[in-house]
PDB file of C-alpha atoms in Angstrom:
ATOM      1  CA  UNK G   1      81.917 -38.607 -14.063  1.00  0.00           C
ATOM      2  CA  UNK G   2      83.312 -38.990 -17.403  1.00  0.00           C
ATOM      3  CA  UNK G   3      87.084 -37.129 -17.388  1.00  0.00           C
ATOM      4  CA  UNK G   4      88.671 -34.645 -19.576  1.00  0.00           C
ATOM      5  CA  UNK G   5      91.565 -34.093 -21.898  1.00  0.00           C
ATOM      6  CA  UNK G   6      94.113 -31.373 -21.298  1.00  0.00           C
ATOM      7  CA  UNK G   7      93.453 -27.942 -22.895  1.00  0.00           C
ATOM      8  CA  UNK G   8      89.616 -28.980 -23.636  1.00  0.00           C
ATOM      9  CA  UNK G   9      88.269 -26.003 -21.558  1.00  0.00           C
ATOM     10  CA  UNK G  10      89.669 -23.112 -20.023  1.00  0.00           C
ATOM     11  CA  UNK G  11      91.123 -24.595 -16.937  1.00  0.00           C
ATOM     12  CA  UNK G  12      91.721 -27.919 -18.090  1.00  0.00           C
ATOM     13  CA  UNK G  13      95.568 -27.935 -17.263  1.00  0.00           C
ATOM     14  CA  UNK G  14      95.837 -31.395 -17.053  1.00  0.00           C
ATOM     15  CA  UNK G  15      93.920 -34.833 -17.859  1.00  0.00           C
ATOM     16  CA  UNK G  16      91.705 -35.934 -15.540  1.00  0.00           C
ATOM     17  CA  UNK G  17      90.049 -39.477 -15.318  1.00  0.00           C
ATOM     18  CA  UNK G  18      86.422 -39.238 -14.354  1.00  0.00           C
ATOM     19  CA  UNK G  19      84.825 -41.668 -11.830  1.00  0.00           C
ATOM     20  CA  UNK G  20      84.498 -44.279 -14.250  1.00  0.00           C
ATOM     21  CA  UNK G  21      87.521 -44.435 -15.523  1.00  0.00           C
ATOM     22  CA  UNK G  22      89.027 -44.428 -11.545  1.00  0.00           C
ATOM     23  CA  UNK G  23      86.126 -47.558 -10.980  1.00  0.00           C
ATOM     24  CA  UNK G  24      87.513 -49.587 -13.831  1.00  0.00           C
ATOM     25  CA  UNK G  25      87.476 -53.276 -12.788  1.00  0.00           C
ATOM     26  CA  UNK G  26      85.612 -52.224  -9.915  1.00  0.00           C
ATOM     27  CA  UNK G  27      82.391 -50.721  -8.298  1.00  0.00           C
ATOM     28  CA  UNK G  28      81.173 -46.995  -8.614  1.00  0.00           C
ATOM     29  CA  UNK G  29      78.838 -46.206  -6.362  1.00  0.00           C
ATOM     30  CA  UNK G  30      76.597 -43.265  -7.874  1.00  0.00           C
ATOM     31  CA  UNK G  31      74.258 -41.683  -4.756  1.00  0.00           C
ATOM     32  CA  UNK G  32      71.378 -39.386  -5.209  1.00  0.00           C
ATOM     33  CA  UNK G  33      71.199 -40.319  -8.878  1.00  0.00           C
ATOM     34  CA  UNK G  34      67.761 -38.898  -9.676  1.00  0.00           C
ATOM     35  CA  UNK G  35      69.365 -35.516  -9.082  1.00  0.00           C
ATOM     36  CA  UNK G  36      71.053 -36.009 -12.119  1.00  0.00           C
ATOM     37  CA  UNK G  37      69.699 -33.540 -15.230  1.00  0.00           C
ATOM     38  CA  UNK G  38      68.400 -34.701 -18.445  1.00  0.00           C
ATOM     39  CA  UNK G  39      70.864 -33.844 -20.126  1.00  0.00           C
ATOM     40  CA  UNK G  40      73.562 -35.545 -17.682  1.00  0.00           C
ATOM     41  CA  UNK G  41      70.912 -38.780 -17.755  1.00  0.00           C
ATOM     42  CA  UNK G  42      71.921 -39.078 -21.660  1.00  0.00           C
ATOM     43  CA  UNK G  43      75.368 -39.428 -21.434  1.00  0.00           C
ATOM     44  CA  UNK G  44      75.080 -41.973 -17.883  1.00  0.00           C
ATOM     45  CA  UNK G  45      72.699 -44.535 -19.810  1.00  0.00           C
ATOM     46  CA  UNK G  46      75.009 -44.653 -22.639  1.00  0.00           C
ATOM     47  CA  UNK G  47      77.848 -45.124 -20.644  1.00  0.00           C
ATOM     48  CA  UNK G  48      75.985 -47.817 -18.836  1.00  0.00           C
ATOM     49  CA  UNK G  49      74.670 -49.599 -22.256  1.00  0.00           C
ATOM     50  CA  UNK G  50      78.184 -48.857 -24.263  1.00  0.00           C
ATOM     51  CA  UNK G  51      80.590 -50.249 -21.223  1.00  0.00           C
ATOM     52  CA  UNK G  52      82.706 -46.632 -22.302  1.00  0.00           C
ATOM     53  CA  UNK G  53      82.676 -42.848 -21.699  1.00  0.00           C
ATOM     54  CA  UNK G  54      83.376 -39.745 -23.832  1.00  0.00           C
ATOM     55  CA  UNK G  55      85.863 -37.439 -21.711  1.00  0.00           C
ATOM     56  CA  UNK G  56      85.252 -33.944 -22.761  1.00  0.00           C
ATOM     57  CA  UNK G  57      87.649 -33.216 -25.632  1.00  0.00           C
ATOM     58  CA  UNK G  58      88.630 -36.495 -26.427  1.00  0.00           C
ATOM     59  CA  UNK G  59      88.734 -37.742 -29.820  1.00  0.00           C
ATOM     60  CA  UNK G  60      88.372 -41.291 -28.768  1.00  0.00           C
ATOM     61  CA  UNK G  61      85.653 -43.348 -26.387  1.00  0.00           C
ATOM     62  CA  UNK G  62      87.355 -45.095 -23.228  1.00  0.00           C
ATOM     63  CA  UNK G  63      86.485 -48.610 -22.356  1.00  0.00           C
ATOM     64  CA  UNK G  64      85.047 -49.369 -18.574  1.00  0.00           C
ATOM     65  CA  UNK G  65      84.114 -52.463 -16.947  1.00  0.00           C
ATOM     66  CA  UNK G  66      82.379 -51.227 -13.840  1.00  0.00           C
ATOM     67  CA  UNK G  67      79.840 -52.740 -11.292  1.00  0.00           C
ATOM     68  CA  UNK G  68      77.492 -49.928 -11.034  1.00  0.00           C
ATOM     69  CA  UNK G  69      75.112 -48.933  -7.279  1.00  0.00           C
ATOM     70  CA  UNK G  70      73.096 -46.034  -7.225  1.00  0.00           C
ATOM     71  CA  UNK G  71      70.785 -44.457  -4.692  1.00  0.00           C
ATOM     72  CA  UNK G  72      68.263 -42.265  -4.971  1.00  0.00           C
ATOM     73  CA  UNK G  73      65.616 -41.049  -1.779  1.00  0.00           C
ATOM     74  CA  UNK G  74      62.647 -40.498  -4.692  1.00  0.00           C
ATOM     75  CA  UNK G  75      60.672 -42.328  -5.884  1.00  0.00           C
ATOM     76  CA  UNK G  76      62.069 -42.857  -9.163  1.00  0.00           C
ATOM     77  CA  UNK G  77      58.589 -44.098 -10.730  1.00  0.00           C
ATOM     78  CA  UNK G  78      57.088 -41.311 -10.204  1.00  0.00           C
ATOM     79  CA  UNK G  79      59.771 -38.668 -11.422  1.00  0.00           C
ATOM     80  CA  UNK G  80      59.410 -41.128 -14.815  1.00  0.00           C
ATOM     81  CA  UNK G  81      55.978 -40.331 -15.032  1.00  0.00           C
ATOM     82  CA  UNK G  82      56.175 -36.816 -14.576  1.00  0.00           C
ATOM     83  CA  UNK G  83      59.217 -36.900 -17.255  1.00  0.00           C
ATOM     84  CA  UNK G  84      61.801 -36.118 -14.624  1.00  0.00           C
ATOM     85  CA  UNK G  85      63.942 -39.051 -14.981  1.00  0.00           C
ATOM     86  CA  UNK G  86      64.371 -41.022 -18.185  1.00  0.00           C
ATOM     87  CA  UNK G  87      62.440 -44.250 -18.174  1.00  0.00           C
ATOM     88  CA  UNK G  88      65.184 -46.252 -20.060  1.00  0.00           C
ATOM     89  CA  UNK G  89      67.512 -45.334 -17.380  1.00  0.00           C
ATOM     90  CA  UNK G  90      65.171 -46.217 -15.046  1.00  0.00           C
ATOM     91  CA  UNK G  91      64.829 -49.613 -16.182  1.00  0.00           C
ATOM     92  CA  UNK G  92      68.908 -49.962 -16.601  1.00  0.00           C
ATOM     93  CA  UNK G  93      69.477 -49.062 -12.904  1.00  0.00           C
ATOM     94  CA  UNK G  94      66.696 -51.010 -11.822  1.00  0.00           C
ATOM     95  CA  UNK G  95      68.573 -54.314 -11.709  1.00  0.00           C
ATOM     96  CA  UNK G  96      68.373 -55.337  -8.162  1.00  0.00           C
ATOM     97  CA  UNK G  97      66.389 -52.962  -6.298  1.00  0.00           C
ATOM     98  CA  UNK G  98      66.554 -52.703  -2.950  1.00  0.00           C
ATOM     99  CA  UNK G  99      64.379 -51.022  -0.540  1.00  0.00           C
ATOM    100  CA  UNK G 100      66.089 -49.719   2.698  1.00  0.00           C
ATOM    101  CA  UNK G 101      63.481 -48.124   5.427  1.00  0.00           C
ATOM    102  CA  UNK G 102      64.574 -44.684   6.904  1.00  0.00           C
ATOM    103  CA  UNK G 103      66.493 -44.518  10.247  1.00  0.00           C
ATOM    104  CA  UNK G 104      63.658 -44.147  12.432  1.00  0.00           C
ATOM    105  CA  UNK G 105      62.515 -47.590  11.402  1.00  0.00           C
ATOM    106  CA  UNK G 106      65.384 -49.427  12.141  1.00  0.00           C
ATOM    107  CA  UNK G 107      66.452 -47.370  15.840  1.00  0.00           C
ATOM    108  CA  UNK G 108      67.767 -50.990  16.635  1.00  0.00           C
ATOM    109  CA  UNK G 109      70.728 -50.009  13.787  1.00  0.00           C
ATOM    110  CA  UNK G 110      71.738 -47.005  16.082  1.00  0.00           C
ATOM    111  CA  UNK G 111      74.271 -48.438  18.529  1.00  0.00           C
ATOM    112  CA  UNK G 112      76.337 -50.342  16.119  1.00  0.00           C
ATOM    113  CA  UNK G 113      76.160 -47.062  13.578  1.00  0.00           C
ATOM    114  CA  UNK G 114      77.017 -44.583  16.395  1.00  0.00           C
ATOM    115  CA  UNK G 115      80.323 -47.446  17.407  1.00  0.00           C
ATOM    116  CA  UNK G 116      81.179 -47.124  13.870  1.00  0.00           C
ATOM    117  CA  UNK G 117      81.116 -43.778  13.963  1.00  0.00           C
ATOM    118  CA  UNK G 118      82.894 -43.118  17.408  1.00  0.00           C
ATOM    119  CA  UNK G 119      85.613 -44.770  16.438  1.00  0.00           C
ATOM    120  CA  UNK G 120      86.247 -43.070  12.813  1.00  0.00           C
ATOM    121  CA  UNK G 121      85.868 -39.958  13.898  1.00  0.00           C
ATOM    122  CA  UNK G 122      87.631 -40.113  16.547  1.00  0.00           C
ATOM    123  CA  UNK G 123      90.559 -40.757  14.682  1.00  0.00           C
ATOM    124  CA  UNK G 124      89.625 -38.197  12.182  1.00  0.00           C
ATOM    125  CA  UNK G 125      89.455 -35.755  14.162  1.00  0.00           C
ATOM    126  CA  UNK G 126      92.535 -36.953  16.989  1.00  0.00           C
ATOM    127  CA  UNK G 127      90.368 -37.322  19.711  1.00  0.00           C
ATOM    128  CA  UNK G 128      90.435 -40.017  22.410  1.00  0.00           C
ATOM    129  CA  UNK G 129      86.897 -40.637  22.597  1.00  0.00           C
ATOM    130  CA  UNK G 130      86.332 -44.891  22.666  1.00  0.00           C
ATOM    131  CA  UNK G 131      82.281 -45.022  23.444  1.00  0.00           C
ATOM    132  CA  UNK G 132      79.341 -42.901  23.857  1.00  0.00           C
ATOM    133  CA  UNK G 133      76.992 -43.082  27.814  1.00  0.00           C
ATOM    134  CA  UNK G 134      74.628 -45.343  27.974  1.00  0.00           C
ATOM    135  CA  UNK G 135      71.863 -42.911  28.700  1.00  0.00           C
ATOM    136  CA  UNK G 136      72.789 -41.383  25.038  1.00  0.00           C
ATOM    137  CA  UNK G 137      71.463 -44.508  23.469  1.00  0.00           C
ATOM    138  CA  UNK G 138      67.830 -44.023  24.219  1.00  0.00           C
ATOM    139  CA  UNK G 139      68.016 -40.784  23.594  1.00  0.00           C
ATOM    140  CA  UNK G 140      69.090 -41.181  20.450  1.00  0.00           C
ATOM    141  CA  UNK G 141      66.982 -43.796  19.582  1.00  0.00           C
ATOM    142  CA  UNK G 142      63.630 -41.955  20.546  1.00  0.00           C
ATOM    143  CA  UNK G 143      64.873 -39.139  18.022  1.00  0.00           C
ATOM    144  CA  UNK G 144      63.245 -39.273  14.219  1.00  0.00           C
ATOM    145  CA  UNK G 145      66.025 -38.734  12.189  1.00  0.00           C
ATOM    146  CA  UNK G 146      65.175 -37.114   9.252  1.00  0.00           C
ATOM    147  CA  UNK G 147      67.957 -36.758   7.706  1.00  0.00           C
ATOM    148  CA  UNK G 148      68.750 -40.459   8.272  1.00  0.00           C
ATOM    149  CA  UNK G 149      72.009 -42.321   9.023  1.00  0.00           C
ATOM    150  CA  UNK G 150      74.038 -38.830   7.371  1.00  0.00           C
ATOM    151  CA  UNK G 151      72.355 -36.702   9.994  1.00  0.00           C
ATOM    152  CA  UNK G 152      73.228 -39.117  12.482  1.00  0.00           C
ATOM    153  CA  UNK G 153      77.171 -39.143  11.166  1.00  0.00           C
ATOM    154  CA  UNK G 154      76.726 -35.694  11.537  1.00  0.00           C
ATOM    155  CA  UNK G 155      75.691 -35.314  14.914  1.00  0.00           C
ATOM    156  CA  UNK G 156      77.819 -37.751  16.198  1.00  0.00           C
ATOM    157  CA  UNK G 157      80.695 -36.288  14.946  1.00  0.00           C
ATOM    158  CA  UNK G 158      79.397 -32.870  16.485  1.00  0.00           C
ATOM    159  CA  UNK G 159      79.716 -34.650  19.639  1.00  0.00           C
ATOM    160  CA  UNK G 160      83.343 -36.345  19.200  1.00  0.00           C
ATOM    161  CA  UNK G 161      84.351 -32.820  19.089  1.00  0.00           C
ATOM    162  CA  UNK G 162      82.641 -31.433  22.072  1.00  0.00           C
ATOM    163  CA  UNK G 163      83.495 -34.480  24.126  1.00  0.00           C
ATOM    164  CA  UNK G 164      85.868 -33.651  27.216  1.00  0.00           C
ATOM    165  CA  UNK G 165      85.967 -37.417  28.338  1.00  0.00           C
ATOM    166  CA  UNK G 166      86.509 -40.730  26.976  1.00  0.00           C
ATOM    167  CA  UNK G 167      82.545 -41.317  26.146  1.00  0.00           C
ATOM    168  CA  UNK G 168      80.293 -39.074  24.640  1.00  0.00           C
ATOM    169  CA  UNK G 169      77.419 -37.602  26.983  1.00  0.00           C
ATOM    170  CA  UNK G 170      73.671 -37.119  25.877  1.00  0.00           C
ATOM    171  CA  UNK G 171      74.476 -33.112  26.314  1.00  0.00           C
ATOM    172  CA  UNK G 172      77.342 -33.809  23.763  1.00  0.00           C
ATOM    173  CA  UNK G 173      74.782 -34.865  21.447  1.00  0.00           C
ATOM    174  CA  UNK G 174      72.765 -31.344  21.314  1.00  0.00           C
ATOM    175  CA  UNK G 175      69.571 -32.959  20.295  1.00  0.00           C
ATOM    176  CA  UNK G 176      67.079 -30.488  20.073  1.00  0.00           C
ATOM    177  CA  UNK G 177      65.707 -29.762  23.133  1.00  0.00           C
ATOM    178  CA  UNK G 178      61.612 -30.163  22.260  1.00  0.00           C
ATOM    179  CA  UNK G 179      62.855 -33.843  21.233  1.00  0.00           C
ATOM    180  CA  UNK G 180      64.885 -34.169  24.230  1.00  0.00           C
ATOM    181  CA  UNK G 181      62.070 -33.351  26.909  1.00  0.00           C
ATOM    182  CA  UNK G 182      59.288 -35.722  25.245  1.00  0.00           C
ATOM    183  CA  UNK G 183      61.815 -38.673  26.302  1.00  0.00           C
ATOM    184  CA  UNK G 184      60.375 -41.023  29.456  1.00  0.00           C
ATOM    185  CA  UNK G 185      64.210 -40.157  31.387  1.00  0.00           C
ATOM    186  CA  UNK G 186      66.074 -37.727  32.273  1.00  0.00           C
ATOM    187  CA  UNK G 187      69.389 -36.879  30.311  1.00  0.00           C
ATOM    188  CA  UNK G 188      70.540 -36.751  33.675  1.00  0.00           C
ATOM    189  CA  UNK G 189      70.307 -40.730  34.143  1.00  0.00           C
TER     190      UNK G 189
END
């Protein structure tokens, strides 16, 4: 997050800006933040407070001017209550807080997220897929998603690679099979 100077620990062969330095004048966009340690906590909140950032072994503080987003899946209240997360953080981060429900409550959000995907990862990965089967759709859609729009991302892209057509099929997808059968279709359709 914060950089080093050359030489400052064994490794260090060359200086290296940290994030904030890179999002200077810009956004830096810091996810799962209450997986951050104590210790780490410290040195974010004054970076946050100070508008600059100690790289290890530096002599001298660097200015930033950064728009800061973070995400966390906790409920950050709580881990300042049980002394998990430092409250004046808390408070610092807590600007604009935004609530967004899990995957499963917005199945609506699946086509346009599994488009999106399609057609990134196609070209990631050099493949000529353009679409996914309309039977998929449902199929995903009646799934829970626990792991939310990343385990979505995830399985998509499992399925760009298996794909031996243009669209992806709902056996491309690999959904697990109890989920599969409780569906009102077959995959067949």
């Amino acid at each position: 997050l914060f950089g080093h100077e050359k030489g400052s620990f064994t490794g260090a062969t060359s200086k290296h800006n940290g994030k904030f330095q890179e999002a200077d004048g810009g956004t830096l966009f810091l996810d799962e933040v209450a997986e951050l340690p104590l210790d780490m906590q410290v040195k974010l909140l004054r970076a946050i407070q100070e508008g600059e950032v100690d790289p290890v072994g530096s002599r001298k503080s660097v200015k930033v001017n950064i728009r800061l987003i973070s995400a966390s899946n906790r409920n950050m209240i709580e881990m300042v209550k049980a002394g998990q997360f430092r409250e004046d953080l808390y408070y610092r981060l807590n600007v604009y807080p935004m609530m967004v429900p899990p995957l499963r409550d917005r199945k609506d959000d699946i086509p346009a997220l599994v488009d999106h995907f399609i057609t990134r990862l196609s070209a990631e990965e050099g493949r000529k897929v353009r679409g996914i089967a309309p039977n998929a759709i449902p199929m995903l859609q009646a799934y829970g998603w626990p792991g939310n729009v990343r385990a979505l991302e995830n399985k998509v892209k499992g399925a760009v690679i298996l794909a031996e057509g243009p669209l992806v099929t709902a056996e491309d997808l690999n959904l697990p099979v109890s989920d599969a059968a409780a569906l009102p279709f077959s995959l067949r359709e």
